Structures are given as C-alpha cells and as structure tokens.
Coordinates of C-alpha atoms (C1' of nucleotides) and ligand atoms in Angstrom, one line a residue:
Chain A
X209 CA -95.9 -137.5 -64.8
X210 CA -97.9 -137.4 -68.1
X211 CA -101.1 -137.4 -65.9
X212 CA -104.6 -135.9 -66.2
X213 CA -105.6 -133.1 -63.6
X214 CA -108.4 -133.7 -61.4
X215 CA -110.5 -130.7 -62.4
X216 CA -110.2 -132.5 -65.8
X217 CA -111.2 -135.7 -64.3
X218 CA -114.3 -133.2 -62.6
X219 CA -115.1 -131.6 -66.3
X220 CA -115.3 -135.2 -68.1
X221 CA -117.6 -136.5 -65.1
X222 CA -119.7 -133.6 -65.0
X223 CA -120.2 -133.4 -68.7
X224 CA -121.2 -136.8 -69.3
X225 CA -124.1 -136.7 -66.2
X226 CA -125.2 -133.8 -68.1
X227 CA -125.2 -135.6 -71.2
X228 CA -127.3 -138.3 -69.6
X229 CA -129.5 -135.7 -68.0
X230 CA -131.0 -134.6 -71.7
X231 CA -129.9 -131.3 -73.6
X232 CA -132.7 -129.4 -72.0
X233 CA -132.4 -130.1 -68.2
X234 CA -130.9 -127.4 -65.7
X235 CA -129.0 -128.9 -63.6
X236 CA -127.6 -127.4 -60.6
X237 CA -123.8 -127.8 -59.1
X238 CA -125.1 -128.7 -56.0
X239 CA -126.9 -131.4 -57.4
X240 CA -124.6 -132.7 -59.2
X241 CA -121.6 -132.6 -56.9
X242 CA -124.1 -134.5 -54.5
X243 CA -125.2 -136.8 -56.9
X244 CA -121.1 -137.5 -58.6
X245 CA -119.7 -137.7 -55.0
X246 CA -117.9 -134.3 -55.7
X247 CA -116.8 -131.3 -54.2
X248 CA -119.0 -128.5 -55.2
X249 CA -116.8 -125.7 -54.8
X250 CA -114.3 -127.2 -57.1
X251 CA -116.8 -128.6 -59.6
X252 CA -118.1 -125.3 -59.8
X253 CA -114.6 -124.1 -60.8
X254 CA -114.8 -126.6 -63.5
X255 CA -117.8 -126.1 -64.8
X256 CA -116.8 -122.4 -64.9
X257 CA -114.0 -123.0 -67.5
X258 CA -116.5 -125.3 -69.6
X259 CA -118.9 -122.4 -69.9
X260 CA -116.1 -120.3 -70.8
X261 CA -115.5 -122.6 -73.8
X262 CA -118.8 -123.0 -74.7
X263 CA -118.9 -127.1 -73.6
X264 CA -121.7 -125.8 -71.1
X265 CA -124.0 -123.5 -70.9
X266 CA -125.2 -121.7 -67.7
X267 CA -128.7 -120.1 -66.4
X268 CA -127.8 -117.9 -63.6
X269 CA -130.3 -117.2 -60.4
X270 CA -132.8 -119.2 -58.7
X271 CA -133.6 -122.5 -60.5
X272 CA -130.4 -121.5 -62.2
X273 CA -127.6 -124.1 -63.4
X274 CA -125.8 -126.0 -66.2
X275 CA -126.7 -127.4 -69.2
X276 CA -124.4 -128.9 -72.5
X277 CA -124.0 -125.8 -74.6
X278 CA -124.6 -128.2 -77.6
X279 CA -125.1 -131.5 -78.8
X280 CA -123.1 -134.2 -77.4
X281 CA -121.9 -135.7 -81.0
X282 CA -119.9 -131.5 -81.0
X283 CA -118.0 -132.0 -78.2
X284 CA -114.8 -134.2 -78.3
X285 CA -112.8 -135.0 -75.1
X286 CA -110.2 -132.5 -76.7
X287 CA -112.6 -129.5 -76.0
X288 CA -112.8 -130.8 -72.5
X289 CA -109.2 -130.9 -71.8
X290 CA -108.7 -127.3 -73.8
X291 CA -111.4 -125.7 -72.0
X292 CA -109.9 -126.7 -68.3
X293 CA -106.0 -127.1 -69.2
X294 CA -105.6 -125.1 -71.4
X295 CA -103.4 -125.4 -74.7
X296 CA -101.3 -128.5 -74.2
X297 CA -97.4 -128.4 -74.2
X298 CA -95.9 -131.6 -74.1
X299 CA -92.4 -130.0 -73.4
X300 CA -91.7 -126.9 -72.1
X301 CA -90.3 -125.0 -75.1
X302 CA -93.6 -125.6 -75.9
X303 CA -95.0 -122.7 -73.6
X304 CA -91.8 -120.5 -74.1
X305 CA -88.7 -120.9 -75.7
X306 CA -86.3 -119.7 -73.2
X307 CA -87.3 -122.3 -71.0
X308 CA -85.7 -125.1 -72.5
X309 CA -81.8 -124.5 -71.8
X310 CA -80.9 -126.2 -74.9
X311 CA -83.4 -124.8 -77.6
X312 CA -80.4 -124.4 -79.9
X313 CA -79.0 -128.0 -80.3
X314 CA -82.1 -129.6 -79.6
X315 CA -82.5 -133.1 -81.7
X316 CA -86.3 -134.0 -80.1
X317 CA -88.0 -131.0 -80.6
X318 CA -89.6 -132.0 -84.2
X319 CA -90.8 -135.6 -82.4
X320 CA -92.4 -134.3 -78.9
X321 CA -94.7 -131.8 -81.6
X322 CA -95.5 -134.4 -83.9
X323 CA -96.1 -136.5 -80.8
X324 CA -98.4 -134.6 -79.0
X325 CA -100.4 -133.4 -82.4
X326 CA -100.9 -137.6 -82.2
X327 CA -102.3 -137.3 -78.7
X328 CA -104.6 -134.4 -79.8
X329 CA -105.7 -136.1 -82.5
X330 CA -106.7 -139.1 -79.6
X331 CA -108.8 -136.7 -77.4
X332 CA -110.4 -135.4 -80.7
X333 CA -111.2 -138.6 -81.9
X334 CA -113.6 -139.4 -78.9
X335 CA -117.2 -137.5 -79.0
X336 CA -118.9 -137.2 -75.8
X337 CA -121.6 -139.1 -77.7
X338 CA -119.4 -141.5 -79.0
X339 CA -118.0 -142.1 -75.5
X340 CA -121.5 -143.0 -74.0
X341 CA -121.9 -145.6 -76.6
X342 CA -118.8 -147.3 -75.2
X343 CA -121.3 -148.0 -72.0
X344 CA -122.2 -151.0 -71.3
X345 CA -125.1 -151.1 -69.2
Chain B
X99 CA -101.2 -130.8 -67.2
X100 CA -100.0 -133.7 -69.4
X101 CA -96.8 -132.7 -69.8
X102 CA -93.1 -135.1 -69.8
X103 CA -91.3 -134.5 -67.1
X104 CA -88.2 -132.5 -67.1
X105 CA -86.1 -135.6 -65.8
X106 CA -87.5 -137.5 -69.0
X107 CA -86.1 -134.8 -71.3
X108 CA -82.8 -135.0 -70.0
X109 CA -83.0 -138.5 -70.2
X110 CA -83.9 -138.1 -73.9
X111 CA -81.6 -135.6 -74.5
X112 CA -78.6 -138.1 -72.6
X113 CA -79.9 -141.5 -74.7
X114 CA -79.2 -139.3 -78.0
X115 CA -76.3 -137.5 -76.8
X116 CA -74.8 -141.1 -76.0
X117 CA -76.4 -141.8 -79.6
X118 CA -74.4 -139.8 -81.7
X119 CA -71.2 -140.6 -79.7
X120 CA -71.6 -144.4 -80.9
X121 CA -72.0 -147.6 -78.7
X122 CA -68.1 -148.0 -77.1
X123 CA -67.5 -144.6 -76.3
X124 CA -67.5 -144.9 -72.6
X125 CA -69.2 -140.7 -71.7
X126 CA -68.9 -139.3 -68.1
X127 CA -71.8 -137.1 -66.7
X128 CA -70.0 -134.3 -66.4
X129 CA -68.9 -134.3 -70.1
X130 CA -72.7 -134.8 -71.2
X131 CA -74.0 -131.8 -68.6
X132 CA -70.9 -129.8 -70.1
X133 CA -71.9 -130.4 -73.6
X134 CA -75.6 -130.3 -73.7
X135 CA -75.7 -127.8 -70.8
X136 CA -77.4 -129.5 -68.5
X137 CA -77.1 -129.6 -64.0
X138 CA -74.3 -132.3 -63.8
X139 CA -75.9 -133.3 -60.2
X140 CA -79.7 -133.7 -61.8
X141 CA -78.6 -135.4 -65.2
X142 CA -76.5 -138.2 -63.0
X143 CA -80.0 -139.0 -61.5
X144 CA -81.6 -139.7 -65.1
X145 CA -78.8 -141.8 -65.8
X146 CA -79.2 -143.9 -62.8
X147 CA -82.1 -144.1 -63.2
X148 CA -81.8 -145.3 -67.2
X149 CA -79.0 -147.3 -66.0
X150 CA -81.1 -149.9 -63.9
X151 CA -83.7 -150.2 -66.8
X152 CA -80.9 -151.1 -68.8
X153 CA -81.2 -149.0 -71.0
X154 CA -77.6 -147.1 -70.1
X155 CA -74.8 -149.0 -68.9
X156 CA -72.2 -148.0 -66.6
X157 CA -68.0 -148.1 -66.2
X158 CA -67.6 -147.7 -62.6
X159 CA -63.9 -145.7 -61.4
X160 CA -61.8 -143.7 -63.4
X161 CA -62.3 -143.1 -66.7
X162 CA -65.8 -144.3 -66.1
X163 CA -68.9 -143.1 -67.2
X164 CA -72.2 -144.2 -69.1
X165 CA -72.9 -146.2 -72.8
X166 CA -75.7 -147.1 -74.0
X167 CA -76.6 -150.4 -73.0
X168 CA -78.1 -151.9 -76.0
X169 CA -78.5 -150.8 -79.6
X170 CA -80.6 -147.8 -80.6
X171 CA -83.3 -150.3 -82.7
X172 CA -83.7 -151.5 -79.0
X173 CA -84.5 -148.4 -77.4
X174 CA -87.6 -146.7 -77.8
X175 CA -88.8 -143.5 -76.3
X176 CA -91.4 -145.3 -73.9
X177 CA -88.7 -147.1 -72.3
X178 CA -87.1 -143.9 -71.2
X179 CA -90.3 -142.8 -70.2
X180 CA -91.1 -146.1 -68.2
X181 CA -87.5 -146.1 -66.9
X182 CA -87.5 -142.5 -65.8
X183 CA -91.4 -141.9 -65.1
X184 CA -92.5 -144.9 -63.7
X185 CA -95.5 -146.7 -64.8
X186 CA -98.2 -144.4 -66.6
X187 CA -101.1 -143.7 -64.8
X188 CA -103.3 -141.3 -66.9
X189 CA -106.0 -141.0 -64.1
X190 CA -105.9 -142.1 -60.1
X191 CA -107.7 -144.9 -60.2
X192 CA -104.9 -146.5 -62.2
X193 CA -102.5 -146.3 -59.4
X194 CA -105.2 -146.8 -56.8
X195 CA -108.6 -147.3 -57.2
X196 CA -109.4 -145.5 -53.9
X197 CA -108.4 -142.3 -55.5
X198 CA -111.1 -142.0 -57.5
X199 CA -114.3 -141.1 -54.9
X200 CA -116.7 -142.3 -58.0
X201 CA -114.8 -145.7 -58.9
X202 CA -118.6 -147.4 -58.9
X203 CA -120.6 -144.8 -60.6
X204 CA -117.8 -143.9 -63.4
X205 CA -118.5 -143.6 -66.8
X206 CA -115.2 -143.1 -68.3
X207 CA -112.9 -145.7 -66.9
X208 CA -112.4 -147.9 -70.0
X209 CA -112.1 -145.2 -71.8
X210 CA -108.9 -143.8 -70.2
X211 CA -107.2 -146.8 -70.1
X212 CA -107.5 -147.4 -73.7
X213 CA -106.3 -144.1 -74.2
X214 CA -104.0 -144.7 -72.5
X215 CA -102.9 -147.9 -74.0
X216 CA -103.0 -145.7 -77.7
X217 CA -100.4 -143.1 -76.2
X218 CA -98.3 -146.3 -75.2
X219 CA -98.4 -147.4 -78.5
X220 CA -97.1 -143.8 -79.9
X221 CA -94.1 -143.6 -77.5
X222 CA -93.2 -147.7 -78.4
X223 CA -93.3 -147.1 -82.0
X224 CA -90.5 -144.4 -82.0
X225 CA -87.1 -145.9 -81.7
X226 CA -83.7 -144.0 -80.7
X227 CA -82.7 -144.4 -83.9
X228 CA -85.8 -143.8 -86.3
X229 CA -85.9 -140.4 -84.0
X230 CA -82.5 -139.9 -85.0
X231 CA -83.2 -140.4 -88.5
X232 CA -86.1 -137.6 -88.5
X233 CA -82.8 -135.0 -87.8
X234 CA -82.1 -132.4 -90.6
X235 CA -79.0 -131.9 -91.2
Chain C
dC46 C1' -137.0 -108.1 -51.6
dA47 C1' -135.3 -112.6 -50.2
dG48 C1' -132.9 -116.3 -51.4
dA49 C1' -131.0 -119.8 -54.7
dG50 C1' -127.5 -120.2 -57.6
dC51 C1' -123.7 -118.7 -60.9
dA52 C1' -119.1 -115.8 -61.5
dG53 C1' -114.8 -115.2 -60.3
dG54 C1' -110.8 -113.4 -57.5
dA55 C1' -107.9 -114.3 -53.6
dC56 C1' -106.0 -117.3 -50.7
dT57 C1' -104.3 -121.6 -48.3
dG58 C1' -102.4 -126.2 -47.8
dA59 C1' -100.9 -130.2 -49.9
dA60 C1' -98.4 -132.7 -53.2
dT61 C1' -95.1 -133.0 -56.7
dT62 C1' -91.1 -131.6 -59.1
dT63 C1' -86.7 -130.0 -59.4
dG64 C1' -82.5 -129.6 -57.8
dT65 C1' -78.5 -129.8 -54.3
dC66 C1' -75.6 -132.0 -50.9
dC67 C1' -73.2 -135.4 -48.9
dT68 C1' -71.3 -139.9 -48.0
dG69 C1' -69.7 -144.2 -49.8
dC70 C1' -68.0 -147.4 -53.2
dT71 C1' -65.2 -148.7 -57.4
dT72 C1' -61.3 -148.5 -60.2
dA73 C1' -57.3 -146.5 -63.2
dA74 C1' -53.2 -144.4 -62.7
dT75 C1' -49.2 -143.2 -60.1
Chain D
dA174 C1' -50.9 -148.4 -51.3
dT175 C1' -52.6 -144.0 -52.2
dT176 C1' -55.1 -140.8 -54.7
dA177 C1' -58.5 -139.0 -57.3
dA178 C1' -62.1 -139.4 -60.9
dG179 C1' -66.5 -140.9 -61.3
dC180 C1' -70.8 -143.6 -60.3
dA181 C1' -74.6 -144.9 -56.6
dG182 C1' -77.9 -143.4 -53.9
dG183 C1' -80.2 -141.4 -49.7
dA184 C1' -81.6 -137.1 -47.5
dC185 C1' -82.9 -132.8 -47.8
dA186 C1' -84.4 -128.0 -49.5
dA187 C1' -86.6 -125.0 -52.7
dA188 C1' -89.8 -124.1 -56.2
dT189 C1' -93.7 -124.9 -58.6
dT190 C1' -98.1 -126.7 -59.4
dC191 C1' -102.4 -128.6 -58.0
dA192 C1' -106.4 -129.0 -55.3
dG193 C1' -109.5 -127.1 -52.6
dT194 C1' -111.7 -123.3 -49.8
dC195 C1' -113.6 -118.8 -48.9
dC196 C1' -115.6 -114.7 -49.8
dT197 C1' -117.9 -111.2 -52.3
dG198 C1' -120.9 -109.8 -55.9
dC199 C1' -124.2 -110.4 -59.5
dT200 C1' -128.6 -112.4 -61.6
dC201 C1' -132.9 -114.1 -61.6
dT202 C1' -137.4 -116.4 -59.7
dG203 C1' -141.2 -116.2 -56.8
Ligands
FES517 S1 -85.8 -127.3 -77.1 FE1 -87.5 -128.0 -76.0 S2 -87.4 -130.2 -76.0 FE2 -85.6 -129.4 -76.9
FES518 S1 -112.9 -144.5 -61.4 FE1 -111.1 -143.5 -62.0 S2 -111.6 -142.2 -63.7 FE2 -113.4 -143.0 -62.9

DNA sequence: CAGAGCAGGACTGAATTTGTCCTGCTTAAT
DNA sequence: ATTAAGCAGGACAAATTCAGTCCTGCTCTG
C-alpha cells in the first residue's frame, strides 16, 4: 500500500522531541510517550532499533533514558526508516529472488531499483535539522 | 514497509505484457497468466481493476479479453498504482486525521505530504512506453 | 539493596494482503 | 436457440504482516 509503518511514524516523532529537548538531555520513554500521546511499550521498541543504529543513544538505570546519538544536521530521515524498517525493497525480488515468479522475463525490474534509489535519495535528502527548520511556529 | 503491492506488479507486468502485443490485439487473462505465469483468478482482479481506471479496456464474450485502453505515452506507472492501490496515503492522518493520536502536536505533517507529493512525481514521470524503452535487448 | 529505567524475547490480536470460489452476464460460433 | 468462452464482481478463506502487550533480566543511582 506504499505506506509508512507506525513504529516509523513513532521513531520520526520521538526523534524530533529529542531534538527539541537539546543534545544533552536524558529523557525517559515514559516521559516521552506521556508527553507525545504514545504508547510506551511500543515507543520503547522503537527507540530500541534507533539505538541499535546509532540515531539515539541510551543511559540505562535510574535517571536513565534517551538522547540523539549525534547532531541533528547527521541524521537524515533515511537513517530513521533504516534503523526501524530495515533495508527497503520496493518489490519483492528485492528481498530474494525466488520470490518473484517471473525473475526470468521480467521487463520492470531495472525501473522499480532505479525507482526506489530515487525514493532513498528523498529520505536522505531531509536532515532532522533541516526538517525542524521547515516549522513554522 | 513501503513496499508495491503484489496486485500492482501484476498489473505492471499485464499493462506491458498487453504493451508488447500492440494496441488491437484483443489478450484473454488466461493467455496473459499462461504466458507470464501468473494465478489466472488474481491477475483477472488487476485487470478489472485497470479496466475501470481506463487504463485497460475490455471485449466482453467469446473471443474477448483485455487491450490497452489508450496509448502507452498515456499511461504512466502512477496510474496503475492509483488504479490498483487506491489513493496514496504515506501516513494515517492522510486517510483520516483521527489516526494519528498527535495530529495537534505533530511536527512532521507537511513534511510527509510533500514527500509524498515528490514520490508522485517519480511514478508520473515514467510512461509505459519510456519504461519500455529502458529494456535491453 | 531497592527501585527506576533500558534491553529484548515471546507472544497475542488485529489488520491487511493474497488468493480462491462461485454465480451471473455478454457474445461469437454453431 | 444453445453452448461455451470469457469478463464482472461479490464473498470468503488463508497467509502474512503489523501493532501492541507482557514478562524477565540487566544496569545504575541513591
Ligand atoms: S523479477 Fe521482481 S519485479 Fe520482476
Ligand atoms: S498528524 Fe499524522 S503524521 Fe503527524
């Protein structure tokens, strides 16, 4: 349905508060899930796969929590959707070969790659920086 | 996941099946899920469904069967996607707003929808028949 | 050492996608 | 007129994916 996934949606909310919290603030799921209108179990999931990437960094026990793992002009919207979607695959051959039924006489195959390079190259345009800019208060 | 659908491919797949056969040939479904090897039950769905976006055109009774409905300048791949997909709706709050439990406080809104405007504009600017032109022989 | 908070696996329910089936309608050919 | 090929489309079933919850363990502060 060539739709964003909610954790997604979760990730890009969660790392813009943070961005608007200041590099050096901890700031703790609950809090944020509170403040976003979130549900913390799943933002945590989120925020799980971001520190996996590197997008956040965490402090673990009490006053433990989140923080951008660097500066906000280093992470692109791309990260975002890499760290919690993984690698993207437009069409299925994409993922594995075998799973397209007609690999072998295939006339599309060399547009949907060029195609979604085009879309990567969207998300990777767009700095978390950049994207706060677009604000307008 | 932001991935096409598999009813799209097969539309895609149909549109430059139907392509190569030139405009009159008047195709049956079965001979296009023969040939391309695709279900003959779930292919007749993309067609109907390309069929009342005008973009295929059918021959009703015997010797019936699907055409293209207009010329392959005329086609381009986001009017398969908008006949078989629907309207795009990269986030919730495009097809509802009350799907999005932060529509007040979100940052990012604009954002998405020029995205998704820019991924629009991709899929518009390929035409059937500049797609078949980008085959190697 | 108690408790706040992160880490992550396992699991459940919901939603969507994918695919099938069946019935009816249209028309060419006999 | 009858038959059969083929489209139209609703209903349904299966499979997959997504969304969300739960639970257990680990880490650090006070
Ligand atoms: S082989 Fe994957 S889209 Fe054709
Ligand atoms: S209101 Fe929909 S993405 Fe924020």
């Amino acid at each position: 349905m060539l739709q964003v996934s909610r954790k997604f949606e979760y990730g890009l909310h969660a790392v813009t508060y943070l961005a608007t919290k200041g590099q050096g603030r901890v700031v703790t799921v609950k809090e944020m899930a509170d403040d976003i209108g979130f549900s913390q179990e799943f933002l945590s999931k989120a925020m799980q796969s971001l520190k996996r990437a590197g997008i956040a960094s965490s402090v673990q026990g009490v006053k433990g929590g989140y923080t951008l793992g660097r500066a906000t002009t280093e992470i692109t919207v791309a990260d975002i959707a890499l760290a919690i979607e993984g690698k993207p695959h437009l069409v299925r051959c994409g993922v594995k070969a075998e799973s397209c039924e007609v690999f072998s006489s295939c006339h599309h195959r060399g547009y949907m790659g060029t195609l979604q390079h085009k879309i990567q190259d969207l998300l990777e345009d767009t700095t978390i920086y950049s994207l706060l800019q677009q604000i307008v208060p």
